Amino acid sequence: MAELTGPWLSLGVGVPLAAALAARLPATRPRARVIAVTASAASLLLSLATVRELAGAGWAALSEPWIPAVFQATALNAVTMALFAALALVTLISAPRRDSDPHSVAHILILMAGTLAAYGAVSLPVFLGGWILGLTPSLASAGREGNRLAVVESAASTLFLAVGMLLQTSSPAGACMLLVLAAILRTGLFPFHGVAASRLDKGPLGFAGLLLSAQLGVFLLIRFALPMFPESARDARSWLCWLALFTAIYTAVMGMVERSPRRLLALVLVSQSAAIFAGLVTARPEGVMGALAQWIVLGFTSTVMISIFRAVEARLDFPLDGERLLGLAGPMPRLAVFFAVSAFALVGLPGTLGFPGEDLLIHGVLSAHPVIGFLLPTAIAINAYHLYRLFSRLFLGAPAAAWAAVPDALPRERWPLAACLVVLVWFGLMPGQLVALRAFAVEAVVTVAGR
Amino acid sequence: MSRARRPAEETDVFDAIPPQLLLTLLVLSPGCVFLGMALLWLSGVKLSENTIARLANATYVFCGALVMGLAGSLWWADLASVSAGSGNWYEVHEFQIPLALFVDRLSLPMLGLTAGMTGLIAVFSRRYLHREAGFLRFFLLLHLFAFGCFLVFAAGSVDLLIGGWEIICVTSTLLVAFFQQRPEPVKSALRVFATYRGCDIGIVTGAFFLHHWAGSTLYQSVFKGDWPRQSLAGETLAAGDATIIGLLLLLGAMGKSAQVPFSGWLPRAMEGPTPSSAIFYGAISVHAGAYLLLRLQPVLVASPVASGAVVLIGALSAVHGTMVARVASDVKTSLAYSSVSQLGLIFVEIGLGFSWLPLIHIVGHAVVRTLQFLKAPSALHEFHHLHAAAGGHLPPTGAHYGRLLPPRAQLWLYRLALDRGHHDAIIDRFLTGAPRKFAQWMNRIERQLRLTPKIPKESSHG
Amino acid sequence: MQAQHENSAQLASPSEEARSLRLKHALEHAAHLLPTQGPIGVFIHHNTLHAFQHLPFEKAIGEASSIFGTEPYMAEEAYRQCLARGRILEADIWDVINREENEVILPGRLDRRTLRGILLLRGQASFDAATVDWVLEETGILESGGHALYAICLKLAGQDRTAAPSHPGRPVGLPRLGEVDLDEVIHPLLIRLAAVFLDQGVAYWPMPNRHKGFLGAVRDAMAQRGALFPEYLEGLDAAFREQLERGSSAEEVVIEVLAQLGVPEEEWESALAGELLALPGWAGTFHQLEINPGLFPYIHLPCSLLEFLAVRLTLKSAAALGVARRLGMGAEEIRQARNVRELAAPHPAQGRADALALWDALGRLGVAEPDLADWNPTLQRRLVHEIQEFNPLERRRLLHLAYERRHEEDVLQAVAWHRREHPPVRQSVRPFADVFFCIDEREESIRRHLEEVAPEVRTHGTAGFFGVAMHYTGMDDAHGAALCPVVVKPQHAVHERPVSHHSNIHALRVRRRRTWARLLHHTSLFSRALVRGWLSTAALWPVSLFPLVTRVLAPRHYGLWTKALHRVWIPRPSTELAFERSESESITPESGLFRGFTLEEATDRVAGTLGNAGLREGFARLVAVLGHGSTSLNNPHESAHDCGACGGGRGGPNGRAFAAMANSPEVRGQLLTRGITIPADTWFVGGYHDTSNADITLFDLERVPLSHVPDLAKLREFFDAARAFDAEERARRFEAASPHGGPRKALLHVQDRAERLSEPRPEYGHCTNAVCIVGRRELTRGLFLDRRAFLVSYDAALDPEDNALARLLGAVVPVCGGISLEYYFSFVDNERYGCGTKLPHNITGLIGVMNGPASDLRTGLPWQMVEVHEPVRILFVVETTPARVMKVMSANPELAEFLENRWIRLATVDPGTGDVHVRRGDGWEMLSPTLEALPSVKISADWFRGKIDHLPIAHVAGPTSRRGNGRV
């Protein structure tokens, strides 16, 4: 197997890990944010370098020069890594000061290192290592907040994953089952949809959002579970798709009685993740392509929305729950526009990547399951309603007079968030480029999973 | 018609500027203006009212000229249609989304109507919205709306049409919530959005099935012949398939065109400024649904069930609309429901298989209704003069109800019309009420099973 | 709480009558708080807070703002900007503060006045609890060494937290149950019912059984079976059916529901007020139409506030039951729900916000951390207390007073200067013409321009009905309308009739107008019908295309074109006014009015107006009497631009009637006996000035004697020139008009505005009104008053008994004061006192406007009418002595209340010496003239051209050569 020209993957994982440690040193504490931003920017550049090399090599897998037994760059993971590094970077830059203490910053960096390690893993044990590393800060904070649900979920999914790995050879069907279960838990398919909601509800928002956009459950499925156990996987595909579709519509419907904006947003994100899940397990080219596109859309839009949410929460110590319209479009027009564009993009706004993404996803799912597939457009329509409702609640209405002095998007918020939207619009106008970029990944998924 | 003797130099004009280019420019220009203005705003440039207004005027004069050029070149070249496409927008294996624009005798009048009306509204709004905080926002949305409409009317395939369709949905919603400081417009906008998106499920899945069964959503591949004498190409679609597609598309059209039982959003949409009411709910947006059905009329023709459903929905809406309009006591609601009734008639005409008639009806209705919306704030002035001119004795209206109906029936019918056929209650209590009930029920169960963390009692401070 | 219930149970036992009386009382009290605007077709300006007029202004607006939840003043930021751009000067702040009570805070170092002065001048930041943490974290406000002081502030700020100020507060009905807003549940239906009931002709199918009153009609319709209700209103039909069966009266319904909702009798007042104030516009309209049924524009209906309340409460009770069913609440819990008031807990960051505000104030006062730490706790606490007492409301109050003081100073100094430099001299030359205008401030500019164009013309200002209070029916009117101030009930009917040899033309006109009306009526109904609508939209639509395009793109030409068409198609006969009555004729039976005026009555009218204006002799050969009004499209508030003195009507007929009376030789004969000599060669011409499209129409020109025809032609030339200059001055406020277009273009521009469907501000109306000057024209002639001053002609020398002054002030103070206050309130809180922006307005039932399809009926003035207003209480400047004006004011209780509670400001100019006195508090102060010179220009245009903001008063010297500069 050909090699990367440099140790991009191990550095990409190592730099954030080192920065996480460095940020907590007493001497560097005041500059924790700078360190973190630098590290994640470096990591992003490294993963972009990987993508470039991979593209140059015709998307054939390239191994890592330093530790080839651990990391490997493939058509599937390179873009995903770049995406995640970008999301982490945006989250770190735009976070308000109160979220930029060494502690929080280190958490995000560790999550980043773990997730990138899991993406780059050559084998299941390495993946497990990255998975566990990424979950450590989550466990720590969930424990502190008394978020028992999240602790149980993390522990259980890790356990399933580990046991599945051990049973790999002895009982392939059981192992497959356990890995799928771990994936379901991590993605938050029914009946585990409450976990992600509780993380976003209680935990640090930026961190919880990144954890969700990592989509490690889905990744586990397409990278390991389906290819490793093609026999069992084929049987599982149909009911996994149904479960995902059910989750999508179920969480969407549950949103109808949700009053807390945070949890409503969480339900919508879970519902959309489930849609991605459904698209991937159809193993049809358009469905998989749609899912991969929506993965990117979900990553960027959730990061933008969560950053804005957090920016609002930092500006206003005001309970966002309840029915009151906050009217923040008055003092914060740019944040309002960013929020609106990303919210609409998530549910298929033409002109953004969301439109082709949803289109492909719906086509894929409907052609695989013409009757039950009808749930997907319905779920998306309901999610669209929820997102618009959320936008109204936060940004429309009459703001309190005293809030007029609150600033609109600061430069550190404006530019990263705008960059996210630019990416979405760019690919939205020219989806062909993304299709070309992800064609080999689709190929990989379709061939391994659809056998 | 023979135009063989046309002078050579005039053909050159149209040869030099191919109609494909005109069409592409037409669709792109409002979109580009929107994008440019939005980027300027984002980067902190403040545009003056004059600049915004001049830009808008220039855009729609340009668009008008393009439509005329398009019409001219079609006429001169004696073409029934022009299509402009640059291959596929994207394709994944066999699944292709072509980027194709298409204009024929059906879409050309709609494009002309859009360009003309949007231009008129832009001129009107320059003064109407003078010094309004949302001046820029209004014009941004107007351009985006025009872009969406051009896309709907000039799309060569249903997929592209859906793109424009969604843009219209978003701009309508944001314009209904234009006066975002008050809660009512915000609530009404949410309702409008929900109705639109709910009904859009129909058009999205309809497009899928068309793709699935007919192999493409490109009009030119699905249909043969020139409008108005189009039919399905080959035996691609079985009657049963056509019925399903037709019904799904009807659902989409019902939402946009405010047909029963979804008409409740139309009066609510009157929260926006008068010119947006005029262009959206008088002129263009409400007719998009009718256009969709007219465009895909061959599918309806192939299925008696779908045609029947269109006629039925149209007829019900026509009667419903006129009844509600008759009891409405405020000018804009009355106009809104009059629109519903005429749209119902347009649906009936389409369902019965007419082609030119509904098209003319659409254009005529747009013109008449727009004028009425623009005159709505002058109703007091006009009534006063009318009343005086009639010598204070306007003939009483609605008296025939008293003559024809027994008092009980009269009251019952009045009550029905006053509550707009109870449609809102039906939707709220059954269509969305049922899943809501389910969600409440499940929520309780989930919490007992600890699948969801307990919701902390909502804090009441602030 | 329980004790309270027992109490109320005991109280409830007395007889039905007592309860009914109590209800009546409570309803009266609540109705008092409702807006007093009637149907919008006849818009009458009045003090928005009329109900609070018995209180001093500052107290009244404070109370009103807590009851209605409104703003009493402009935002502090707005005043700050005024301070920055010199609209308020430092001297004004100190002057205002020095009139307030003083107290020493830090002995030898700081007193209250100094503290307040410094804080007002240097500005004082407020911090909101919700955002203070962001400020502390992200803005680095304390970065430059403020931490130590802030730490002390954090300790001090919390110590002296005074309880929230107690004020009357918002009356509460039963707004919510659980988490459901009951008003939100019932309002859509209630609004629709109220709208169809009061509808005056929009609906094709009017509500059945309206003659039974609101409750009766609603019951009949709503009790129908087989309707599907929104979830919470399930059971409403049963409630109405039950009422029908029992035949309950409105009163019984109200009392029952109040009991059901658990409102004890002693809280009825507040509960009813709360219920009615939830939709003040609709409730107020029901109330106005009940007490004054004459306000119904077309269809008279039995209207009652009590019935409105009964319907409202029936809905509310159904909604409460519906919600209770859903939440599993019992009847007792509904009754308890009212007592659960949400107590607003202080925000956790409130302490930091207070501390930061304190920190900021201390910084501005120059108190440093070491100083503060040195002082003993009492001093510290006193200082903190003083700073915290000086809250935003208090700051706005003082800033507003300073704002008004600057205005007052500017006006009075200018008037004093002008009086000093250009003392009135009795004209010896006979003027070329006398022109009477309305006192309206919009006529100030055209008067000035007329005098600039033709210095030999003299102008006068008198209330625009010219004393001729009449019930007038024009040739084209369906019904007559009162043309006189609202407080006056007209006793005399006057109608316009064709001259006898034109009666055939008149018949043709009537016939054609009827045909036209029928056609128009049908087409407008057609388009809303089904089959006929098909015809008009699918077949006849090209007919609409022409008006659609031209009315948007070339409205003025469309207007000219339709007018031309009208002239050709509908001929106009010559007409005359039937206003004379011989002594023997009496009241017309159907209207109860006198048919016209007797000689004696006519003489009274003429003598009154001329006498009040101080004109007894020396009349010019031509006297024009111009009433005014305003025409515009796209303007439901059209009549708010008409003549206030004509009760929101157009004053042309009054001018015409006045001229006809004054031309009558018999009247002139009678006038002689009253000391008014009208020379035989004087001819009166009535006319009408449209303040929107700037037209001036003169009436009865065919009766003008040949000898006066050339003079009249010349006068019309003057008018044409003046109205063009006037249009230019008006156009300076409109951004759409070219600032350097000159008078001719400006005239076209204002004509265009009046015809434009898209123009929400055809004219600015009374906007910017601020002053009313009662005195001789010489006092103001040559002053550029920027269309901000009502000008009332009055000559104190001819009024030794002050009778004329009493009559004038009795009419002018309430009218101008009402206008000024309505503009004040609609400006300071446009959304709640006014009716917000016009753009989403939707005419309902021809009686008012709503926002969108269903909202409260909006009362007050729209933003587009008030946006350039300066909210100051009107300043009356009367040319007389303080003693004389006080005599008149205190004799009239209404004026005394206005003055003593400071709803108006008052100053006098001594007719003899020119000394200016200002009323302050309970006394008078003499103004010391400080102004050395007023800016002087040749013609007004030199002063205003190219400027859009308010302009200071200037002196207009007049063109050196007659009408030399800036010819039209």
mmCIF file of C-alpha atoms in Angstrom, chain C residues 133-335:
data_model
loop_
_atom_site.group_PDB
_atom_site.id
_atom_site.type_symbol
_atom_site.label_atom_id
_atom_site.label_comp_id
_atom_site.label_asym_id
_atom_site.label_seq_id
_atom_site.Cartn_x
_atom_site.Cartn_y
_atom_site.Cartn_z
ATOM 1 C CA ASP C 133 -22.296 39.313 32.619
ATOM 2 C CA TRP C 134 -21.515 39.613 28.940
ATOM 3 C CA VAL C 135 -20.442 43.200 29.494
ATOM 4 C CA LEU C 136 -18.190 42.214 32.358
ATOM 5 C CA GLU C 137 -16.723 39.222 30.564
ATOM 6 C CA GLU C 138 -16.338 40.331 27.014
ATOM 7 C CA THR C 139 -16.053 44.099 26.857
ATOM 8 C CA GLY C 140 -13.290 44.540 29.358
ATOM 9 C CA ILE C 141 -15.104 47.465 30.926
ATOM 10 C CA LEU C 142 -13.266 47.111 34.216
ATOM 11 C CA GLU C 143 -9.964 46.336 32.562
ATOM 12 C CA SER C 144 -8.438 49.791 33.073
ATOM 13 C CA GLY C 145 -8.211 49.516 36.810
ATOM 14 C CA GLY C 146 -11.842 49.641 37.738
ATOM 15 C CA HIS C 147 -11.902 46.420 39.680
ATOM 16 C CA ALA C 148 -11.318 47.925 43.124
ATOM 17 C CA LEU C 149 -14.105 50.463 42.816
ATOM 18 C CA TYR C 150 -16.392 47.822 41.346
ATOM 19 C CA ALA C 151 -15.718 45.565 44.293
ATOM 20 C CA ILE C 152 -16.934 48.266 46.675
ATOM 21 C CA CYS C 153 -19.904 48.983 44.443
ATOM 22 C CA LEU C 154 -20.841 45.332 44.524
ATOM 23 C CA LYS C 155 -21.076 45.623 48.296
ATOM 24 C CA LEU C 156 -22.865 48.963 48.359
ATOM 25 C CA ALA C 157 -25.344 48.410 45.562
ATOM 26 C CA GLY C 158 -27.065 45.523 47.237
ATOM 27 C CA GLN C 159 -27.526 47.262 50.595
ATOM 28 C CA ASP C 160 -30.031 49.791 49.533
ATOM 29 C CA ARG C 161 -32.362 47.867 47.320
ATOM 30 C CA THR C 162 -35.598 49.736 47.695
ATOM 31 C CA ALA C 163 -38.744 47.829 47.044
ATOM 32 C CA ALA C 164 -40.182 48.174 43.575
ATOM 33 C CA PRO C 165 -42.134 51.423 43.372
ATOM 34 C CA SER C 166 -45.795 50.927 44.003
ATOM 35 C CA HIS C 167 -48.077 52.241 41.318
ATOM 36 C CA PRO C 168 -51.634 51.474 40.354
ATOM 37 C CA GLY C 169 -50.412 48.791 37.971
ATOM 38 C CA ARG C 170 -52.128 47.078 35.131
ATOM 39 C CA PRO C 171 -55.663 46.031 35.736
ATOM 40 C CA VAL C 172 -55.984 42.293 35.333
ATOM 41 C CA GLY C 173 -58.863 40.313 34.026
ATOM 42 C CA LEU C 174 -58.278 36.615 33.712
ATOM 43 C CA PRO C 175 -55.400 36.545 31.283
ATOM 44 C CA ARG C 176 -54.171 33.002 31.571
ATOM 45 C CA LEU C 177 -54.900 29.641 32.990
ATOM 46 C CA GLY C 178 -52.018 27.290 33.526
ATOM 47 C CA GLU C 179 -49.742 28.021 30.635
ATOM 48 C CA VAL C 180 -52.491 28.893 28.213
ATOM 49 C CA ASP C 181 -53.104 32.499 27.334
ATOM 50 C CA LEU C 182 -56.885 32.659 27.362
ATOM 51 C CA ASP C 183 -56.934 35.930 25.462
ATOM 52 C CA GLU C 184 -55.070 34.244 22.664
ATOM 53 C CA VAL C 185 -57.716 31.556 22.595
ATOM 54 C CA ILE C 186 -60.710 33.859 22.401
ATOM 55 C CA HIS C 187 -59.431 36.859 20.496
ATOM 56 C CA PRO C 188 -59.537 35.507 16.949
ATOM 57 C CA LEU C 189 -63.197 34.614 17.320
ATOM 58 C CA LEU C 190 -64.134 37.676 19.332
ATOM 59 C CA ILE C 191 -62.478 40.006 16.872
ATOM 60 C CA ARG C 192 -64.220 38.356 13.963
ATOM 61 C CA LEU C 193 -67.583 38.585 15.696
ATOM 62 C CA ALA C 194 -67.113 42.224 16.653
ATOM 63 C CA ALA C 195 -65.981 43.048 13.134
ATOM 64 C CA VAL C 196 -68.912 41.433 11.370
ATOM 65 C CA PHE C 197 -71.323 42.982 13.816
ATOM 66 C CA LEU C 198 -70.094 46.547 13.377
ATOM 67 C CA ASP C 199 -69.476 46.132 9.647
ATOM 68 C CA GLN C 200 -70.748 49.070 7.650
ATOM 69 C CA GLY C 201 -70.722 47.563 4.213
ATOM 70 C CA VAL C 202 -67.646 45.479 3.459
ATOM 71 C CA ALA C 203 -69.309 42.094 3.822
ATOM 72 C CA TYR C 204 -71.635 41.119 1.035
ATOM 73 C CA TRP C 205 -73.673 39.078 3.456
ATOM 74 C CA PRO C 206 -74.178 41.098 6.619
ATOM 75 C CA MET C 207 -74.497 39.352 9.950
ATOM 76 C CA PRO C 208 -78.064 38.178 10.490
ATOM 77 C CA ASN C 209 -80.173 39.577 13.323
ATOM 78 C CA ARG C 210 -78.005 42.552 14.036
ATOM 79 C CA HIS C 211 -81.032 44.479 15.192
ATOM 80 C CA LYS C 212 -80.980 42.297 18.307
ATOM 81 C CA GLY C 213 -77.751 43.856 19.438
ATOM 82 C CA PHE C 214 -74.347 42.280 19.717
ATOM 83 C CA LEU C 215 -75.205 39.642 22.271
ATOM 84 C CA GLY C 216 -78.401 38.673 20.489
ATOM 85 C CA ALA C 217 -76.836 38.431 17.049
ATOM 86 C CA VAL C 218 -73.814 36.515 18.299
ATOM 87 C CA ARG C 219 -75.985 34.129 20.267
ATOM 88 C CA ASP C 220 -78.171 33.381 17.282
ATOM 89 C CA ALA C 221 -75.215 32.610 15.096
ATOM 90 C CA MET C 222 -73.006 30.833 17.588
ATOM 91 C CA ALA C 223 -75.670 28.669 19.162
ATOM 92 C CA GLN C 224 -76.045 26.705 15.931
ATOM 93 C CA ARG C 225 -75.363 23.034 16.312
ATOM 94 C CA GLY C 226 -72.939 21.104 14.195
ATOM 95 C CA ALA C 227 -70.005 23.459 14.364
ATOM 96 C CA LEU C 228 -66.506 22.321 15.115
ATOM 97 C CA PHE C 229 -64.675 24.515 17.574
ATOM 98 C CA PRO C 230 -61.006 24.934 18.351
ATOM 99 C CA GLU C 231 -60.028 22.594 21.112
ATOM 100 C CA TYR C 232 -60.342 24.971 24.021
ATOM 101 C CA LEU C 233 -63.601 26.550 22.890
ATOM 102 C CA GLU C 234 -65.487 23.285 22.722
ATOM 103 C CA GLY C 235 -68.760 23.873 24.509
ATOM 104 C CA LEU C 236 -69.142 27.499 23.502
ATOM 105 C CA ASP C 237 -72.218 26.745 21.407
ATOM 106 C CA ALA C 238 -73.779 24.979 24.385
ATOM 107 C CA ALA C 239 -73.053 27.983 26.581
ATOM 108 C CA PHE C 240 -74.785 30.290 24.125
ATOM 109 C CA ARG C 241 -77.687 27.887 23.735
ATOM 110 C CA GLU C 242 -78.126 27.785 27.461
ATOM 111 C CA GLN C 243 -78.160 31.572 27.591
ATOM 112 C CA LEU C 244 -80.739 31.610 24.814
ATOM 113 C CA GLU C 245 -82.963 29.197 26.640
ATOM 114 C CA ARG C 246 -82.783 31.140 29.840
ATOM 115 C CA GLY C 247 -83.024 34.402 27.998
ATOM 116 C CA SER C 248 -80.240 35.875 30.109
ATOM 117 C CA SER C 249 -79.585 39.558 29.770
ATOM 118 C CA ALA C 250 -76.097 40.840 29.144
ATOM 119 C CA GLU C 251 -75.887 41.961 32.736
ATOM 120 C CA GLU C 252 -76.809 38.554 34.075
ATOM 121 C CA VAL C 253 -74.263 36.915 31.833
ATOM 122 C CA VAL C 254 -71.511 39.205 33.032
ATOM 123 C CA ILE C 255 -72.330 38.708 36.694
ATOM 124 C CA GLU C 256 -72.530 34.940 36.289
ATOM 125 C CA VAL C 257 -69.229 34.643 34.503
ATOM 126 C CA LEU C 258 -67.505 36.905 36.993
ATOM 127 C CA ALA C 259 -68.707 34.629 39.754
ATOM 128 C CA GLN C 260 -67.623 31.575 37.849
ATOM 129 C CA LEU C 261 -64.164 33.003 37.305
ATOM 130 C CA GLY C 262 -63.925 33.815 40.969
ATOM 131 C CA VAL C 263 -63.798 37.575 40.771
ATOM 132 C CA PRO C 264 -64.969 39.045 44.082
ATOM 133 C CA GLU C 265 -67.184 42.085 43.758
ATOM 134 C CA GLU C 266 -64.633 44.512 45.103
ATOM 135 C CA GLU C 267 -62.339 43.552 42.242
ATOM 136 C CA TRP C 268 -64.910 43.967 39.505
ATOM 137 C CA GLU C 269 -63.592 47.330 38.506
ATOM 138 C CA SER C 270 -60.098 46.095 37.970
ATOM 139 C CA ALA C 271 -61.198 42.839 36.364
ATOM 140 C CA LEU C 272 -63.546 44.533 33.911
ATOM 141 C CA ALA C 273 -60.915 47.109 33.076
ATOM 142 C CA GLY C 274 -58.465 44.297 32.496
ATOM 143 C CA GLU C 275 -60.878 42.483 30.223
ATOM 144 C CA LEU C 276 -61.751 45.568 28.224
ATOM 145 C CA LEU C 277 -58.166 46.768 27.965
ATOM 146 C CA ALA C 278 -57.172 43.468 26.430
ATOM 147 C CA LEU C 279 -58.760 44.770 23.218
ATOM 148 C CA PRO C 280 -59.044 48.480 23.917
ATOM 149 C CA GLY C 281 -59.759 49.452 20.340
ATOM 150 C CA TRP C 282 -62.787 47.255 19.848
ATOM 151 C CA ALA C 283 -64.124 47.878 23.337
ATOM 152 C CA GLY C 284 -63.616 51.610 22.942
ATOM 153 C CA THR C 285 -65.418 51.617 19.612
ATOM 154 C CA PHE C 286 -68.390 49.773 21.090
ATOM 155 C CA HIS C 287 -68.422 52.302 23.896
ATOM 156 C CA GLN C 288 -68.202 55.337 21.636
ATOM 157 C CA LEU C 289 -70.904 54.021 19.342
ATOM 158 C CA GLU C 290 -73.090 53.330 22.331
ATOM 159 C CA ILE C 291 -72.851 56.788 23.808
ATOM 160 C CA ASN C 292 -72.927 58.504 20.457
ATOM 161 C CA PRO C 293 -74.872 56.454 17.896
ATOM 162 C CA GLY C 294 -74.602 59.325 15.444
ATOM 163 C CA LEU C 295 -71.043 58.219 14.797
ATOM 164 C CA PHE C 296 -72.155 55.196 12.770
ATOM 165 C CA PRO C 297 -71.153 56.173 9.267
ATOM 166 C CA TYR C 298 -73.736 54.236 7.265
ATOM 167 C CA ILE C 299 -75.712 51.650 9.181
ATOM 168 C CA HIS C 300 -77.052 52.357 12.636
ATOM 169 C CA LEU C 301 -76.956 49.447 15.026
ATOM 170 C CA PRO C 302 -77.898 48.958 18.651
ATOM 171 C CA CYS C 303 -74.492 48.958 20.260
ATOM 172 C CA SER C 304 -73.600 48.357 23.872
ATOM 173 C CA LEU C 305 -70.361 47.943 25.741
ATOM 174 C CA LEU C 306 -72.066 45.706 28.270
ATOM 175 C CA GLU C 307 -73.086 43.301 25.521
ATOM 176 C CA PHE C 308 -69.567 43.299 24.147
ATOM 177 C CA LEU C 309 -68.379 42.440 27.625
ATOM 178 C CA ALA C 310 -71.027 39.731 27.952
ATOM 179 C CA VAL C 311 -69.910 38.076 24.714
ATOM 180 C CA ARG C 312 -66.292 38.423 25.709
ATOM 181 C CA LEU C 313 -66.876 36.868 29.099
ATOM 182 C CA THR C 314 -68.973 34.044 27.665
ATOM 183 C CA LEU C 315 -66.085 33.205 25.372
ATOM 184 C CA LYS C 316 -63.670 33.494 28.212
ATOM 185 C CA SER C 317 -65.656 31.264 30.473
ATOM 186 C CA ALA C 318 -65.899 28.647 27.718
ATOM 187 C CA ALA C 319 -62.151 28.902 27.150
ATOM 188 C CA ALA C 320 -61.411 28.647 30.859
ATOM 189 C CA LEU C 321 -63.567 25.538 31.100
ATOM 190 C CA GLY C 322 -61.920 24.119 28.005
ATOM 191 C CA VAL C 323 -58.439 24.641 29.345
ATOM 192 C CA ALA C 324 -59.445 23.376 32.770
ATOM 193 C CA ARG C 325 -60.820 20.209 31.155
ATOM 194 C CA ARG C 326 -57.542 19.691 29.401
ATOM 195 C CA LEU C 327 -55.459 20.323 32.498
ATOM 196 C CA GLY C 328 -57.797 18.388 34.720
ATOM 197 C CA MET C 329 -58.730 21.363 36.857
ATOM 198 C CA GLY C 330 -61.964 21.743 38.751
ATOM 199 C CA ALA C 331 -64.277 24.731 39.084
ATOM 200 C CA GLU C 332 -62.629 25.769 42.333
ATOM 201 C CA GLU C 333 -59.199 25.731 40.750
ATOM 202 C CA ILE C 334 -60.414 28.058 37.996
ATOM 203 C CA ARG C 335 -61.590 30.462 40.653
#
